Short mmCIF file of C-alpha atoms in Angstrom, two decimals:
data_model
loop_
_atom_site.label_atom_id
_atom_site.label_comp_id
_atom_site.label_asym_id
_atom_site.label_seq_id
_atom_site.Cartn_x
_atom_site.Cartn_y
_atom_site.Cartn_z
CA UNK A 256 92.84 69.67 71.31
CA UNK A 257 95.57 68.18 74.01
CA UNK A 258 99.49 68.98 74.49
CA UNK A 259 102.29 66.79 75.05
CA UNK A 260 104.70 68.34 78.09
CA UNK A 261 107.18 70.10 74.78
CA UNK A 262 104.26 71.38 73.30
CA UNK A 263 102.93 73.36 76.56
CA UNK A 264 106.46 75.39 77.17
CA UNK A 265 106.29 76.08 73.49
CA UNK A 266 102.78 77.01 73.61
CA UNK A 267 103.88 78.95 77.56
CA UNK A 268 106.81 81.00 75.25
CA UNK A 269 104.39 82.68 73.13
CA UNK A 270 102.41 83.50 75.43
CA UNK A 271 104.15 87.43 77.47
CA UNK A 272 104.54 86.65 80.91
CA UNK A 273 102.77 83.31 81.26
CA UNK A 274 104.79 80.30 83.07
CA UNK A 275 103.86 77.02 83.47
CA UNK A 276 102.88 75.58 86.40
CA UNK A 277 101.85 71.73 87.34
CA UNK A 278 98.48 71.99 85.23
CA UNK A 279 98.11 75.20 85.81
CA UNK A 280 99.60 78.38 83.99
CA UNK A 281 100.54 81.45 86.32
CA UNK A 282 101.28 85.69 85.25
CA UNK A 283 101.62 88.57 87.98
CA UNK A 284 99.82 91.87 86.40
CA UNK A 285 102.02 95.05 87.68
CA UNK A 286 99.57 98.15 87.08
CA UNK A 287 101.01 102.06 87.91
CA UNK A 288 97.75 103.31 89.45
CA UNK A 289 95.34 100.10 92.18
CA UNK A 290 92.72 101.52 90.33
CA UNK A 291 93.64 100.82 86.70
CA UNK A 292 94.64 96.60 88.63
CA UNK A 293 90.89 97.00 89.50
CA UNK A 294 89.69 97.75 85.94
CA UNK A 295 91.88 94.92 84.72
CA UNK A 296 90.23 92.82 87.37
CA UNK A 297 86.84 94.36 85.42
CA UNK A 298 88.25 93.17 82.62
CA UNK A 299 88.76 89.64 83.31
CA UNK A 300 86.19 88.90 84.98
CA UNK A 301 84.35 89.59 81.84
CA UNK A 302 86.71 87.56 79.81
CA UNK A 303 85.65 84.99 81.74
CA UNK A 304 82.28 84.53 81.77
CA UNK A 305 83.08 84.25 78.25
CA UNK A 306 85.35 81.62 78.00
CA UNK A 307 82.37 80.15 81.69
CA UNK A 308 86.07 79.30 82.35
CA UNK A 309 88.20 81.16 86.16
CA UNK A 310 91.18 82.38 87.53
CA UNK A 311 91.70 82.20 90.76
CA UNK A 312 92.98 85.69 90.96
CA UNK A 313 94.95 87.38 93.64
CA UNK A 314 94.92 91.77 94.37
CA UNK A 315 97.45 92.35 95.72
CA UNK A 316 97.77 96.49 96.21
CA UNK A 317 98.85 97.43 92.37
CA UNK A 318 99.86 93.06 91.43
CA UNK A 319 96.59 91.43 90.14
CA UNK A 320 98.17 87.74 89.26
CA UNK A 321 95.09 85.40 87.79
CA UNK A 322 96.31 81.13 87.87
CA UNK A 323 94.31 79.67 85.19
CA UNK A 324 93.72 76.67 85.50
CA UNK A 325 93.18 73.70 83.01
CA UNK A 326 89.48 73.34 82.91
CA UNK A 327 89.51 70.10 81.46
CA UNK A 328 90.30 67.06 83.54
CA UNK A 329 93.16 65.82 80.40
CA UNK A 330 94.81 69.38 81.28
CA UNK A 331 96.08 72.42 79.57
CA UNK A 332 94.90 72.61 76.40
CA UNK A 333 94.45 75.44 73.38
CA UNK A 334 91.66 76.63 75.59
CA UNK A 335 93.51 78.36 78.62
CA UNK A 336 96.32 79.41 76.05
CA UNK A 337 93.65 81.70 74.08
CA UNK A 338 91.74 83.11 77.17
CA UNK A 339 95.44 83.91 78.47
CA UNK A 340 95.95 85.18 75.70
CA UNK A 341 92.95 87.68 75.92
CA UNK A 342 93.72 88.81 79.21
CA UNK A 343 97.13 89.92 77.56
CA UNK A 344 94.95 92.03 75.79
CA UNK A 345 93.29 93.37 77.88
CA UNK A 346 96.55 94.43 80.22
CA UNK A 347 98.09 95.94 77.34
CA UNK A 348 94.20 98.21 76.72
CA UNK A 349 94.38 98.34 80.75
CA UNK A 350 97.83 99.51 82.16
CA UNK B 1495 93.07 104.51 119.13
CA UNK B 1496 94.87 101.39 119.83
CA UNK B 1497 93.60 98.08 121.00
CA UNK B 1498 94.54 95.60 123.63
CA UNK B 1499 93.69 91.73 122.24
CA UNK B 1500 91.02 91.59 124.78
CA UNK B 1501 89.43 94.85 122.92
CA UNK B 1502 90.48 93.62 119.80
CA UNK B 1503 88.72 90.18 119.82
CA UNK B 1504 85.46 92.43 122.07
CA UNK B 1505 85.33 94.60 118.40
CA UNK B 1506 86.66 91.56 115.42
CA UNK B 1507 82.46 90.08 117.50
CA UNK B 1508 80.83 93.18 116.48
CA UNK B 1509 81.74 92.17 112.52
CA UNK B 1510 80.01 89.80 110.96
CA UNK B 1511 81.91 87.51 109.49
CA UNK B 1512 85.15 89.09 110.16
CA UNK B 1513 87.68 86.49 112.06
CA UNK B 1514 91.41 88.10 114.21
CA UNK B 1515 94.85 86.96 112.69
CA UNK B 1516 97.42 88.28 113.49
CA UNK B 1517 98.54 91.76 112.83
CA UNK B 1518 95.26 90.96 110.83
CA UNK B 1519 91.98 89.89 110.21
CA UNK B 1520 90.14 88.13 107.52
CA UNK B 1521 86.64 87.56 106.50
CA UNK B 1522 85.69 85.14 103.88
CA UNK B 1523 82.05 86.51 101.75
CA UNK B 1524 80.19 84.20 99.14
CA UNK B 1525 77.92 84.45 96.06
CA UNK B 1526 75.01 83.22 94.39
CA UNK B 1527 76.79 85.13 90.80
CA UNK B 1528 80.32 85.47 89.73
CA UNK B 1529 79.78 88.43 88.37
CA UNK B 1530 77.99 89.70 92.40
CA UNK B 1531 80.66 89.30 93.93
CA UNK B 1532 83.13 90.81 90.97
CA UNK B 1533 80.64 93.63 91.34
CA UNK B 1534 81.23 93.35 95.48
CA UNK B 1535 85.37 94.37 94.71
CA UNK B 1536 85.07 96.99 92.47
CA UNK B 1537 83.39 98.02 95.45
CA UNK B 1538 85.29 97.12 97.69
CA UNK B 1539 87.95 99.54 95.57
CA UNK B 1540 86.57 102.45 96.08
CA UNK B 1541 86.21 101.59 100.03
CA UNK B 1542 90.05 101.39 99.81
CA UNK B 1543 90.70 103.96 97.95
CA UNK B 1544 89.23 106.26 100.28
CA UNK B 1545 90.92 105.01 103.03
CA UNK B 1546 94.04 104.27 100.86
CA UNK B 1547 93.54 101.12 102.94
CA UNK B 1548 93.96 98.19 100.66
CA UNK B 1549 93.23 94.78 101.63
CA UNK B 1550 94.91 91.62 99.45
CA UNK B 1551 91.56 90.11 97.43
CA UNK B 1552 91.84 86.64 96.42
CA UNK B 1553 88.51 85.69 93.98
CA UNK B 1554 87.94 82.08 93.67
CA UNK B 1555 85.19 82.55 91.44
CA UNK B 1556 82.59 82.40 93.56
CA UNK B 1557 84.00 84.04 96.84
CA UNK B 1558 85.56 86.77 97.50
CA UNK B 1559 88.10 87.06 100.31
CA UNK B 1560 89.46 90.17 101.82
CA UNK B 1561 92.18 90.14 104.04
CA UNK B 1562 92.31 93.94 106.22
CA UNK B 1563 95.87 93.86 107.74
CA UNK B 1564 97.03 97.31 110.05
CA UNK B 1565 97.50 100.96 107.72
CA UNK B 1566 99.74 101.86 111.36
CA UNK B 1567 102.23 99.42 112.25
CA UNK B 1568 100.77 99.57 116.43
CA UNK B 1569 98.55 97.09 114.64
CA UNK B 1570 94.92 96.79 114.18
CA UNK B 1571 93.54 100.07 115.42
CA UNK B 1572 89.58 102.10 114.93
CA UNK B 1573 90.55 102.78 111.06
CA UNK B 1574 90.42 98.39 109.89
CA UNK B 1575 87.03 98.25 111.92
CA UNK B 1576 85.93 100.89 110.16
CA UNK B 1577 86.49 99.80 106.92
CA UNK B 1578 85.98 96.13 107.69
CA UNK B 1579 82.53 97.08 108.85
CA UNK B 1580 81.76 99.50 104.72
CA UNK B 1581 82.64 96.11 103.50
CA UNK B 1582 80.25 94.43 104.96
CA UNK B 1583 77.84 96.50 104.07
CA UNK B 1584 78.60 96.74 100.34
CA UNK B 1585 78.31 93.18 100.96
CA UNK B 1586 74.78 93.09 101.97
CA UNK B 1587 74.52 95.62 98.95
CA UNK B 1588 75.81 93.42 96.41
CA UNK B 1589 74.56 90.03 96.80
#
Protein backbone atom coordinates (compact mmCIF):
# COMPACT_ATOMS: atom_id res chain seq x y z
CA UNK A 1 0.00 0.00 0.00
CA UNK A 2 1.39 3.36 -0.97
CA UNK A 3 0.36 6.82 0.06
CA UNK A 4 -0.36 10.15 -1.55
CA UNK A 5 1.52 13.13 -0.11
CA UNK A 6 -1.54 14.01 1.92
CA UNK A 7 -1.91 10.47 3.25
CA UNK A 8 1.79 10.47 4.16
CA UNK A 9 1.35 13.64 6.19
CA UNK A 10 -1.62 12.16 7.95
CA UNK A 11 0.19 8.89 8.72
CA UNK A 12 3.26 10.65 10.09
CA UNK A 13 1.16 13.02 12.19
CA UNK A 14 -0.08 9.97 14.11
CA UNK A 15 3.48 8.95 15.01
CA UNK A 16 4.89 10.85 17.98
CA UNK A 17 8.07 12.73 17.18
CA UNK A 18 8.51 11.67 13.56
CA UNK A 19 8.97 14.14 10.75
CA UNK A 20 8.61 13.64 7.05
CA UNK A 21 11.58 14.33 4.77
CA UNK A 22 11.86 13.59 1.03
CA UNK A 23 11.43 9.80 0.69
CA UNK A 24 12.40 9.41 4.33
CA UNK A 25 11.14 9.89 7.88
CA UNK A 26 13.20 11.06 10.84
CA UNK A 27 12.95 11.07 14.63
CA UNK A 28 15.31 12.32 17.31
CA UNK A 29 15.12 10.38 20.61
CA UNK A 30 16.64 11.86 23.77
CA UNK A 31 17.69 9.90 26.85
CA UNK A 32 18.76 10.90 30.35
CA UNK A 33 21.53 8.29 30.36
CA UNK A 34 23.98 7.35 27.62
CA UNK A 35 23.55 3.60 28.14
CA UNK A 36 19.77 3.89 27.81
CA UNK A 37 20.30 5.30 24.33
CA UNK A 38 22.60 2.37 23.55
CA UNK A 39 20.02 -0.14 24.89
CA UNK A 40 17.47 1.56 22.63
CA UNK A 41 19.78 1.15 19.63
CA UNK A 42 20.01 -2.59 20.43
CA UNK A 43 16.19 -2.76 20.31
CA UNK A 44 16.12 -0.74 17.09
CA UNK A 45 18.62 -3.19 15.56
CA UNK A 46 16.51 -6.23 16.52
CA UNK A 47 13.37 -4.63 15.08
CA UNK A 48 15.28 -3.68 11.92
CA UNK A 49 16.50 -7.23 11.41
CA UNK A 50 12.91 -8.49 11.81
CA UNK A 51 11.71 -5.99 9.16
CA UNK A 52 14.83 -6.54 7.06
CA UNK A 53 14.94 -2.77 6.77
CA UNK A 54 17.62 -0.78 8.57
CA UNK A 55 17.37 2.88 9.48
CA UNK A 56 20.38 5.14 9.42
CA UNK A 57 21.31 5.59 13.10
CA UNK A 58 23.25 8.46 14.66
CA UNK A 59 24.35 8.37 18.31
CA UNK A 60 25.46 11.75 19.61
CA UNK A 61 25.97 11.16 23.35
CA UNK A 62 22.43 10.91 24.82
CA UNK A 63 20.67 11.68 21.54
CA UNK A 64 19.79 8.97 19.02
CA UNK A 65 18.49 9.94 15.59
CA UNK A 66 16.80 7.41 13.30
CA UNK A 67 16.40 8.09 9.59
CA UNK A 68 14.11 5.55 8.00
CA UNK A 69 14.09 5.66 4.22
CA UNK A 70 11.60 3.99 1.92
CA UNK A 71 12.34 0.31 1.42
CA UNK A 72 10.48 0.19 -1.88
CA UNK A 73 11.25 2.48 -4.81
CA UNK A 74 7.64 3.57 -4.84
CA UNK A 75 8.23 5.42 -1.58
CA UNK A 76 7.27 5.30 2.08
CA UNK A 77 4.55 2.75 2.71
CA UNK A 78 2.65 1.03 5.50
CA UNK A 79 5.82 -0.96 6.33
CA UNK A 80 7.78 2.12 7.41
CA UNK A 81 4.93 3.38 9.57
CA UNK A 82 4.58 0.03 11.34
CA UNK A 83 8.31 -0.07 11.88
CA UNK A 84 8.46 3.51 13.20
CA UNK A 85 5.62 2.63 15.56
CA UNK A 86 7.70 -0.27 16.91
CA UNK A 87 10.68 2.04 17.38
CA UNK A 88 8.46 4.37 19.41
CA UNK A 89 7.21 1.47 21.54
CA UNK A 90 10.82 0.40 22.19
CA UNK A 91 11.64 3.99 23.18
CA UNK A 92 8.74 4.10 25.64
CA UNK A 93 10.04 0.89 27.25
CA UNK A 94 13.73 1.92 27.31
CA UNK A 95 13.83 5.57 28.39
CA UNK B 1 50.20 15.38 27.09
CA UNK B 2 49.43 17.29 23.95
CA UNK B 3 50.84 16.93 20.50
CA UNK B 4 52.22 19.13 17.77
CA UNK B 5 50.61 18.72 14.34
CA UNK B 6 53.54 16.51 13.34
CA UNK B 7 53.23 14.35 16.47
CA UNK B 8 49.49 14.02 15.85
CA UNK B 9 50.15 12.72 12.34
CA UNK B 10 52.68 10.27 13.68
CA UNK B 11 50.34 9.04 16.43
CA UNK B 12 47.41 8.56 14.05
CA UNK B 13 49.59 6.79 11.48
CA UNK B 14 50.16 4.06 14.11
CA UNK B 15 46.41 3.47 14.45
CA UNK B 16 44.98 1.25 11.75
CA UNK B 17 42.19 2.91 9.78
CA UNK B 18 42.02 6.21 11.64
CA UNK B 19 42.25 9.56 9.90
CA UNK B 20 42.93 12.95 11.32
CA UNK B 21 40.38 15.74 10.89
CA UNK B 22 40.41 19.19 12.48
CA UNK B 23 40.33 18.60 16.26
CA UNK B 24 38.91 15.14 15.64
CA UNK B 25 39.81 11.65 14.44
CA UNK B 26 37.63 9.37 12.36
CA UNK B 27 37.46 5.69 11.45
CA UNK B 28 35.02 3.73 9.33
CA UNK B 29 34.55 0.07 10.39
CA UNK B 30 32.91 -2.40 8.03
CA UNK B 31 31.24 -5.67 9.03
CA UNK B 32 29.94 -8.65 7.09
CA UNK B 33 26.83 -8.85 9.30
CA UNK B 34 24.60 -6.07 10.58
CA UNK B 35 24.43 -7.50 14.12
CA UNK B 36 28.22 -7.66 14.35
CA UNK B 37 28.31 -3.91 13.79
CA UNK B 38 25.71 -3.50 16.54
CA UNK B 39 27.73 -5.72 18.93
CA UNK B 40 30.75 -3.55 18.14
CA UNK B 41 28.75 -0.40 19.00
CA UNK B 42 27.90 -2.00 22.36
CA UNK B 43 31.63 -2.47 22.99
CA UNK B 44 32.36 1.08 21.86
CA UNK B 45 29.72 2.35 24.30
CA UNK B 46 31.24 0.43 27.24
CA UNK B 47 34.74 1.73 26.40
CA UNK B 48 33.35 5.26 26.05
CA UNK B 49 31.70 5.12 29.46
CA UNK B 50 34.99 3.92 30.97
CA UNK B 51 36.83 6.86 29.36
CA UNK B 52 33.92 9.23 30.05
CA UNK B 53 34.39 10.38 26.47
CA UNK B 54 31.85 9.49 23.81
CA UNK B 55 32.51 9.41 20.09
CA UNK B 56 29.87 10.42 17.59
CA UNK B 57 28.62 7.12 16.13
CA UNK B 58 26.95 6.54 12.77
CA UNK B 59 25.45 3.18 11.85
CA UNK B 60 24.69 2.86 8.15
CA UNK B 61 23.69 -0.79 7.74
CA UNK B 62 26.95 -2.78 8.02
CA UNK B 63 29.17 0.29 8.28
CA UNK B 64 29.93 1.97 11.61
CA UNK B 65 31.74 5.31 11.66
CA UNK B 66 33.29 6.68 14.85
CA UNK B 67 34.22 10.35 15.16
CA UNK B 68 36.28 10.97 18.26
CA UNK B 69 36.73 14.63 19.08
CA UNK B 70 39.19 16.13 21.54
CA UNK B 71 37.98 15.87 25.12
CA UNK B 72 40.16 18.76 26.24
CA UNK B 73 40.05 22.21 24.67
CA UNK B 74 43.77 21.98 24.02
CA UNK B 75 43.10 19.33 21.37
CA UNK B 76 43.61 15.64 20.71
CA UNK B 77 45.86 14.06 23.32
CA UNK B 78 47.15 10.70 24.52
CA UNK B 79 43.67 9.92 25.87
CA UNK B 80 42.06 9.84 22.41
CA UNK B 81 44.80 7.65 20.99
CA UNK B 82 44.47 5.14 23.85
CA UNK B 83 40.71 5.13 23.37
CA UNK B 84 40.94 4.69 19.59
CA UNK B 85 43.34 1.82 20.17
CA UNK B 86 40.72 0.14 22.40
CA UNK B 87 38.07 0.65 19.72
CA UNK B 88 40.36 -1.08 17.23
CA UNK B 89 40.93 -3.98 19.64
CA UNK B 90 37.16 -4.32 20.11
CA UNK B 91 36.75 -4.35 16.32
CA UNK B 92 39.36 -7.11 15.93
CA UNK B 93 37.42 -9.19 18.48
CA UNK B 94 33.95 -8.47 17.08
CA UNK B 95 34.23 -8.67 13.31
